[in-house]
């Protein structure tokens, strides 16, 4: 298969996925193995205490992540990635809870 054919097939799959005409369970989420927690927090222009309180992290855990003493687990990395990419969606979800 040529590079063009691979790209075309990928585009067809993406369109089908966006239109909801494929089974979403056939696709795997790609959760980052690392994330810059401090950069995510700063992009929201929040203090450590405000960020931790808003998104349900303990302040100690947040500080550990930012200072490299520990790394976020997979669900936390996923939440942080969504906060980074789609903060409005997270805001809607947490304000509705």
mmCIF file of N, CA and C in Angstrom:
data_model
loop_
_atom_site.group_PDB
_atom_site.id
_atom_site.type_symbol
_atom_site.label_atom_id
_atom_site.label_comp_id
_atom_site.label_asym_id
_atom_site.label_seq_id
_atom_site.Cartn_x
_atom_site.Cartn_y
_atom_site.Cartn_z
ATOM 1 N N UNK A 1 0.845 -1.163 0.000
ATOM 2 C CA UNK A 1 0.000 0.000 0.000
ATOM 3 C C UNK A 1 0.903 1.243 0.000
ATOM 4 N N UNK A 2 0.612 2.182 -0.880
ATOM 5 C CA UNK A 2 1.422 3.399 -0.981
ATOM 6 C C UNK A 2 1.110 4.355 0.170
ATOM 7 N N UNK A 3 1.956 5.339 0.337
ATOM 8 C CA UNK A 3 1.746 6.340 1.394
ATOM 9 C C UNK A 3 0.420 7.063 1.162
ATOM 10 N N UNK A 4 0.131 7.389 -0.080
ATOM 11 C CA UNK A 4 -1.128 8.061 -0.393
ATOM 12 C C UNK A 4 -2.325 7.194 -0.010
ATOM 13 N N UNK A 5 -2.255 5.917 -0.340
ATOM 14 C CA UNK A 5 -3.358 5.008 -0.021
ATOM 15 C C UNK A 5 -3.557 4.884 1.493
ATOM 16 N N UNK A 6 -2.457 4.865 2.240
ATOM 17 C CA UNK A 6 -2.552 4.809 3.696
ATOM 18 C C UNK A 6 -3.207 6.073 4.259
ATOM 19 N N UNK A 7 -2.813 7.213 3.724
ATOM 20 C CA UNK A 7 -3.399 8.483 4.171
ATOM 21 C C UNK A 7 -4.891 8.525 3.835
ATOM 22 N N UNK A 8 -5.235 8.117 2.632
ATOM 23 C CA UNK A 8 -6.637 8.118 2.215
ATOM 24 C C UNK A 8 -7.463 7.186 3.092
ATOM 25 N N UNK A 9 -6.933 6.011 3.400
ATOM 26 C CA UNK A 9 -7.642 5.065 4.265
ATOM 27 C C UNK A 9 -7.817 5.648 5.664
ATOM 28 N N UNK A 10 -6.791 6.313 6.167
ATOM 29 C CA UNK A 10 -6.881 6.937 7.478
ATOM 30 C C UNK A 10 -7.938 8.031 7.523
ATOM 31 N N UNK A 11 -7.993 8.824 6.453
ATOM 32 C CA UNK A 11 -9.005 9.878 6.384
ATOM 33 C C UNK A 11 -10.411 9.297 6.332
ATOM 34 N N UNK A 12 -10.580 8.222 5.583
ATOM 35 C CA UNK A 12 -11.891 7.570 5.514
ATOM 36 C C UNK A 12 -12.304 7.055 6.894
ATOM 37 N N UNK A 13 -11.361 6.466 7.631
ATOM 38 C CA UNK A 13 -11.655 5.984 8.981
ATOM 39 C C UNK A 13 -12.006 7.140 9.912
ATOM 40 N N UNK A 14 -11.281 8.230 9.805
ATOM 41 C CA UNK A 14 -11.537 9.392 10.662
ATOM 42 C C UNK A 14 -12.917 9.969 10.391
ATOM 43 N N UNK A 15 -13.291 10.057 9.138
ATOM 44 C CA UNK A 15 -14.618 10.576 8.782
ATOM 45 C C UNK A 15 -15.704 9.648 9.299
ATOM 46 N N UNK A 16 -15.521 8.359 9.128
ATOM 47 C CA UNK A 16 -16.506 7.395 9.618
ATOM 48 C C UNK A 16 -16.641 7.476 11.135
ATOM 49 N N UNK A 17 -15.527 7.634 11.826
ATOM 50 C CA UNK A 17 -15.549 7.751 13.287
ATOM 51 C C UNK A 17 -16.282 9.017 13.703
ATOM 52 N N UNK A 18 -15.986 10.131 13.031
ATOM 53 C CA UNK A 18 -16.622 11.409 13.356
ATOM 54 C C UNK A 18 -18.119 11.375 13.087
ATOM 55 N N UNK A 19 -18.525 10.643 12.070
ATOM 56 C CA UNK A 19 -19.943 10.537 11.742
ATOM 57 C C UNK A 19 -20.667 9.507 12.599
ATOM 58 N N UNK A 20 -19.914 8.756 13.400
ATOM 59 C CA UNK A 20 -20.518 7.761 14.282
ATOM 60 C C UNK A 20 -20.914 6.475 13.595
ATOM 61 N N UNK A 21 -20.343 6.211 12.445
ATOM 62 C CA UNK A 21 -20.716 5.013 11.700
ATOM 63 C C UNK A 21 -19.773 3.832 11.925
ATOM 64 N N UNK A 22 -18.912 3.929 12.951
ATOM 65 C CA UNK A 22 -18.036 2.812 13.310
ATOM 66 C C UNK A 22 -18.206 2.514 14.792
ATOM 67 N N UNK A 23 -17.762 1.354 15.187
ATOM 68 C CA UNK A 23 -17.852 0.944 16.581
ATOM 69 C C UNK A 23 -16.704 1.594 17.355
ATOM 70 N N UNK A 24 -16.999 2.535 18.286
ATOM 71 C CA UNK A 24 -15.910 3.219 18.998
ATOM 72 C C UNK A 24 -15.100 2.306 19.915
ATOM 73 N N UNK A 25 -15.630 1.119 20.245
ATOM 74 C CA UNK A 25 -14.866 0.204 21.098
ATOM 75 C C UNK A 25 -13.704 -0.442 20.353
ATOM 76 N N UNK A 26 -13.660 -0.278 19.044
ATOM 77 C CA UNK A 26 -12.555 -0.819 18.255
ATOM 78 C C UNK A 26 -11.328 0.075 18.298
ATOM 79 N N UNK A 27 -11.455 1.253 18.897
ATOM 80 C CA UNK A 27 -10.356 2.207 18.944
ATOM 81 C C UNK A 27 -9.811 2.320 20.353
ATOM 82 N N UNK A 28 -8.533 2.560 20.456
ATOM 83 C CA UNK A 28 -7.846 2.637 21.737
ATOM 84 C C UNK A 28 -7.522 4.094 22.035
ATOM 85 N N UNK A 29 -7.776 4.503 23.276
ATOM 86 C CA UNK A 29 -7.370 5.844 23.694
ATOM 87 C C UNK A 29 -5.863 5.893 23.841
ATOM 88 N N UNK A 30 -5.274 6.965 23.396
ATOM 89 C CA UNK A 30 -3.834 7.139 23.531
ATOM 90 C C UNK A 30 -3.585 8.140 24.652
ATOM 91 N N UNK A 31 -3.324 7.615 25.829
ATOM 92 C CA UNK A 31 -3.093 8.443 27.004
ATOM 93 C C UNK A 31 -1.599 8.707 27.089
ATOM 94 N N UNK A 32 -1.222 9.961 27.250
ATOM 95 C CA UNK A 32 0.213 10.269 27.268
ATOM 96 C C UNK A 32 0.921 9.589 28.432
ATOM 97 N N UNK A 33 2.160 9.179 28.197
ATOM 98 C CA UNK A 33 2.926 8.534 29.270
ATOM 99 C C UNK A 33 3.471 9.562 30.246
ATOM 100 N N UNK A 34 3.624 10.791 29.777
ATOM 101 C CA UNK A 34 4.063 11.879 30.651
ATOM 102 C C UNK A 34 3.255 13.119 30.320
ATOM 103 N N UNK A 35 3.179 14.024 31.283
ATOM 104 C CA UNK A 35 2.501 15.297 31.054
ATOM 105 C C UNK A 35 3.139 16.338 31.968
ATOM 106 N N UNK A 36 3.275 17.539 31.471
ATOM 107 C CA UNK A 36 3.861 18.631 32.240
ATOM 108 C C UNK A 36 2.756 19.265 33.076
ATOM 109 N N UNK A 37 2.610 18.780 34.297
ATOM 110 C CA UNK A 37 1.518 19.196 35.175
ATOM 111 C C UNK A 37 1.582 20.694 35.456
ATOM 112 N N UNK A 38 2.771 21.183 35.700
ATOM 113 C CA UNK A 38 2.923 22.609 36.005
ATOM 114 C C UNK A 38 2.479 23.470 34.819
ATOM 115 N N UNK A 39 2.830 23.061 33.613
ATOM 116 C CA UNK A 39 2.433 23.813 32.423
ATOM 117 C C UNK A 39 0.918 23.798 32.249
ATOM 118 N N UNK A 40 0.290 22.660 32.525
ATOM 119 C CA UNK A 40 -1.168 22.577 32.432
ATOM 120 C C UNK A 40 -1.800 23.541 33.432
ATOM 121 N N UNK A 41 -1.313 23.505 34.657
ATOM 122 C CA UNK A 41 -1.863 24.398 35.695
ATOM 123 C C UNK A 41 -1.651 25.855 35.317
ATOM 124 N N UNK A 42 -0.446 26.192 34.883
ATOM 125 C CA UNK A 42 -0.161 27.584 34.537
ATOM 126 C C UNK A 42 -0.985 28.056 33.342
ATOM 127 N N UNK A 43 -1.277 27.146 32.411
ATOM 128 C CA UNK A 43 -2.102 27.529 31.264
ATOM 129 C C UNK A 43 -3.511 27.917 31.702
ATOM 130 N N UNK A 44 -3.924 27.420 32.861
ATOM 131 C CA UNK A 44 -5.241 27.767 33.417
ATOM 132 C C UNK A 44 -5.148 29.005 34.318
ATOM 133 N N UNK A 45 -3.926 29.515 34.494
ATOM 134 C CA UNK A 45 -3.675 30.700 35.324
ATOM 135 C C UNK A 45 -4.217 30.509 36.741
ATOM 136 N N UNK A 46 -3.875 29.366 37.316
ATOM 137 C CA UNK A 46 -4.356 29.037 38.653
ATOM 138 C C UNK A 46 -3.185 28.741 39.576
ATOM 139 N N UNK A 47 -3.366 29.063 40.851
ATOM 140 C CA UNK A 47 -2.383 28.686 41.863
ATOM 141 C C UNK A 47 -2.470 27.180 42.075
ATOM 142 N N UNK A 48 -1.470 26.635 42.738
ATOM 143 C CA UNK A 48 -1.506 25.204 43.051
ATOM 144 C C UNK A 48 -2.736 24.862 43.863
ATOM 145 N N UNK A 49 -3.030 25.644 44.884
ATOM 146 C CA UNK A 49 -4.167 25.325 45.758
ATOM 147 C C UNK A 49 -5.493 25.440 45.010
ATOM 148 N N UNK A 50 -5.635 26.445 44.157
ATOM 149 C CA UNK A 50 -6.880 26.598 43.402
ATOM 150 C C UNK A 50 -7.059 25.466 42.390
ATOM 151 N N UNK A 51 -5.975 25.109 41.697
ATOM 152 C CA UNK A 51 -6.034 24.033 40.703
ATOM 153 C C UNK A 51 -6.374 22.708 41.372
ATOM 154 N N UNK A 52 -5.698 22.420 42.475
ATOM 155 C CA UNK A 52 -5.943 21.165 43.192
ATOM 156 C C UNK A 52 -7.390 21.089 43.656
ATOM 157 N N UNK A 53 -7.881 22.162 44.235
ATOM 158 C CA UNK A 53 -9.256 22.167 44.741
ATOM 159 C C UNK A 53 -10.271 22.051 43.601
ATOM 160 N N UNK A 54 -10.029 22.747 42.515
ATOM 161 C CA UNK A 54 -10.981 22.755 41.396
ATOM 162 C C UNK A 54 -11.118 21.391 40.749
ATOM 163 N N UNK A 55 -10.003 20.673 40.603
ATOM 164 C CA UNK A 55 -10.035 19.421 39.848
ATOM 165 C C UNK A 55 -9.925 18.172 40.711
ATOM 166 N N UNK A 56 -9.957 18.331 42.033
ATOM 167 C CA UNK A 56 -10.030 17.171 42.914
ATOM 168 C C UNK A 56 -8.717 16.492 43.238
ATOM 169 N N UNK A 57 -7.612 17.209 43.078
ATOM 170 C CA UNK A 57 -6.310 16.662 43.458
ATOM 171 C C UNK A 57 -5.961 17.183 44.851
ATOM 172 N N UNK A 58 -5.159 16.435 45.584
ATOM 173 C CA UNK A 58 -4.656 16.987 46.840
ATOM 174 C C UNK A 58 -3.497 17.922 46.508
ATOM 175 N N UNK A 59 -3.317 18.939 47.323
ATOM 176 C CA UNK A 59 -2.246 19.896 47.079
ATOM 177 C C UNK A 59 -0.883 19.218 47.164
ATOM 178 N N UNK A 60 -0.744 18.273 48.083
ATOM 179 C CA UNK A 60 0.519 17.543 48.203
ATOM 180 C C UNK A 60 0.835 16.726 46.968
ATOM 181 N N UNK A 61 -0.179 16.068 46.428
ATOM 182 C CA UNK A 61 0.028 15.256 45.216
ATOM 183 C C UNK A 61 0.402 16.157 44.044
ATOM 184 N N UNK A 62 -0.299 17.272 43.912
ATOM 185 C CA UNK A 62 0.003 18.205 42.824
ATOM 186 C C UNK A 62 1.442 18.707 42.927
ATOM 187 N N UNK A 63 1.861 19.060 44.116
ATOM 188 C CA UNK A 63 3.238 19.529 44.309
ATOM 189 C C UNK A 63 4.243 18.433 43.979
ATOM 190 N N UNK A 64 3.943 17.194 44.393
ATOM 191 C CA UNK A 64 4.835 16.070 44.070
ATOM 192 C C UNK A 64 4.982 15.913 42.555
ATOM 193 N N UNK A 65 3.877 16.003 41.834
ATOM 194 C CA UNK A 65 3.931 15.887 40.376
ATOM 195 C C UNK A 65 4.757 17.005 39.772
ATOM 196 N N UNK A 66 4.483 18.229 40.206
ATOM 197 C CA UNK A 66 5.177 19.382 39.619
ATOM 198 C C UNK A 66 6.674 19.376 39.913
ATOM 199 N N UNK A 67 7.050 18.845 41.067
ATOM 200 C CA UNK A 67 8.455 18.846 41.454
ATOM 201 C C UNK A 67 9.160 17.542 41.077
ATOM 202 N N UNK A 68 8.462 16.649 40.392
ATOM 203 C CA UNK A 68 9.072 15.428 39.894
ATOM 204 C C UNK A 68 9.294 14.340 40.931
ATOM 205 N N UNK A 69 8.673 14.467 42.093
ATOM 206 C CA UNK A 69 8.832 13.431 43.122
ATOM 207 C C UNK A 69 7.964 12.212 42.833
ATOM 208 N N UNK A 70 6.912 12.411 42.069
ATOM 209 C CA UNK A 70 6.078 11.297 41.621
ATOM 210 C C UNK A 70 5.430 11.702 40.300
ATOM 211 N N UNK A 71 4.807 10.738 39.646
ATOM 212 C CA UNK A 71 4.148 11.019 38.372
ATOM 213 C C UNK A 71 2.669 10.658 38.480
ATOM 214 N N UNK A 72 1.823 11.362 37.753
ATOM 215 C CA UNK A 72 0.395 11.052 37.788
ATOM 216 C C UNK A 72 0.116 9.651 37.245
ATOM 217 N N UNK A 73 -0.860 8.972 37.848
ATOM 218 C CA UNK A 73 -1.285 7.676 37.326
ATOM 219 C C UNK A 73 -2.074 7.896 36.035
ATOM 220 N N UNK A 74 -2.453 6.813 35.363
ATOM 221 C CA UNK A 74 -3.098 6.919 34.065
ATOM 222 C C UNK A 74 -4.397 7.733 34.099
ATOM 223 N N UNK A 75 -5.328 7.485 35.030
ATOM 224 C CA UNK A 75 -6.541 8.309 35.033
ATOM 225 C C UNK A 75 -6.249 9.794 35.274
ATOM 226 N N UNK A 76 -5.281 10.080 36.116
ATOM 227 C CA UNK A 76 -4.925 11.481 36.368
ATOM 228 C C UNK A 76 -4.300 12.117 35.139
ATOM 229 N N UNK A 77 -3.442 11.369 34.427
ATOM 230 C CA UNK A 77 -2.857 11.891 33.188
ATOM 231 C C UNK A 77 -3.939 12.179 32.155
ATOM 232 N N UNK A 78 -4.926 11.299 32.094
ATOM 233 C CA UNK A 78 -6.022 11.500 31.153
ATOM 234 C C UNK A 78 -6.798 12.765 31.511
ATOM 235 N N UNK A 79 -7.134 12.934 32.786
ATOM 236 C CA UNK A 79 -7.841 14.139 33.206
ATOM 237 C C UNK A 79 -6.999 15.380 32.922
ATOM 238 N N UNK A 80 -5.728 15.333 33.246
ATOM 239 C CA UNK A 80 -4.855 16.478 32.991
ATOM 240 C C UNK A 80 -4.777 16.802 31.504
ATOM 241 N N UNK A 81 -4.746 15.785 30.662
ATOM 242 C CA UNK A 81 -4.710 16.004 29.212
ATOM 243 C C UNK A 81 -5.998 16.667 28.738
ATOM 244 N N UNK A 82 -7.123 16.241 29.275
ATOM 245 C CA UNK A 82 -8.396 16.861 28.897
ATOM 246 C C UNK A 82 -8.446 18.304 29.403
ATOM 247 N N UNK A 83 -7.966 18.536 30.622
ATOM 248 C CA UNK A 83 -7.888 19.904 31.143
ATOM 249 C C UNK A 83 -7.032 20.758 30.210
ATOM 250 N N UNK A 84 -5.934 20.194 29.735
ATOM 251 C CA UNK A 84 -5.027 20.912 28.842
ATOM 252 C C UNK A 84 -5.681 21.215 27.493
ATOM 253 N N UNK A 85 -6.357 20.226 26.902
ATOM 254 C CA UNK A 85 -6.883 20.356 25.542
ATOM 255 C C UNK A 85 -8.297 20.941 25.474
ATOM 256 N N UNK A 86 -9.137 20.588 26.443
ATOM 257 C CA UNK A 86 -10.544 20.998 26.419
ATOM 258 C C UNK A 86 -10.995 21.476 27.792
ATOM 259 N N UNK A 87 -10.391 22.544 28.306
ATOM 260 C CA UNK A 87 -10.717 22.976 29.661
ATOM 261 C C UNK A 87 -12.191 23.336 29.855
ATOM 262 N N UNK A 88 -12.828 23.849 28.816
ATOM 263 C CA UNK A 88 -14.238 24.215 28.937
ATOM 264 C C UNK A 88 -15.115 22.985 29.178
ATOM 265 N N UNK A 89 -14.766 21.878 28.541
ATOM 266 C CA UNK A 89 -15.533 20.640 28.744
ATOM 267 C C UNK A 89 -15.417 20.165 30.183
ATOM 268 N N UNK A 90 -14.210 20.249 30.738
ATOM 269 C CA UNK A 90 -14.009 19.840 32.129
ATOM 270 C C UNK A 90 -14.767 20.787 33.048
ATOM 271 N N UNK A 91 -14.710 22.078 32.766
ATOM 272 C CA UNK A 91 -15.432 23.059 33.581
ATOM 273 C C UNK A 91 -16.930 22.759 33.581
ATOM 274 N N UNK A 92 -17.481 22.438 32.412
ATOM 275 C CA UNK A 92 -18.915 22.094 32.337
ATOM 276 C C UNK A 92 -19.212 20.846 33.153
ATOM 277 N N UNK A 93 -18.348 19.857 33.062
ATOM 278 C CA UNK A 93 -18.575 18.593 33.761
ATOM 279 C C UNK A 93 -18.485 18.766 35.270
ATOM 280 N N UNK A 94 -17.488 19.490 35.753
ATOM 281 C CA UNK A 94 -17.344 19.622 37.204
ATOM 282 C C UNK A 94 -18.352 20.593 37.782
ATOM 283 N N UNK A 95 -18.807 21.561 37.008
ATOM 284 C CA UNK A 95 -19.799 22.490 37.542
ATOM 285 C C UNK A 95 -21.185 21.852 37.577
ATOM 286 N N UNK A 96 -21.399 20.832 36.739
ATOM 287 C CA UNK A 96 -22.687 20.143 36.732
ATOM 288 C C UNK A 96 -22.771 19.085 37.826
ATOM 289 N N UNK A 97 -21.643 18.687 38.378
ATOM 290 C CA UNK A 97 -21.620 17.618 39.383
ATOM 291 C C UNK A 97 -22.123 18.103 40.730
#
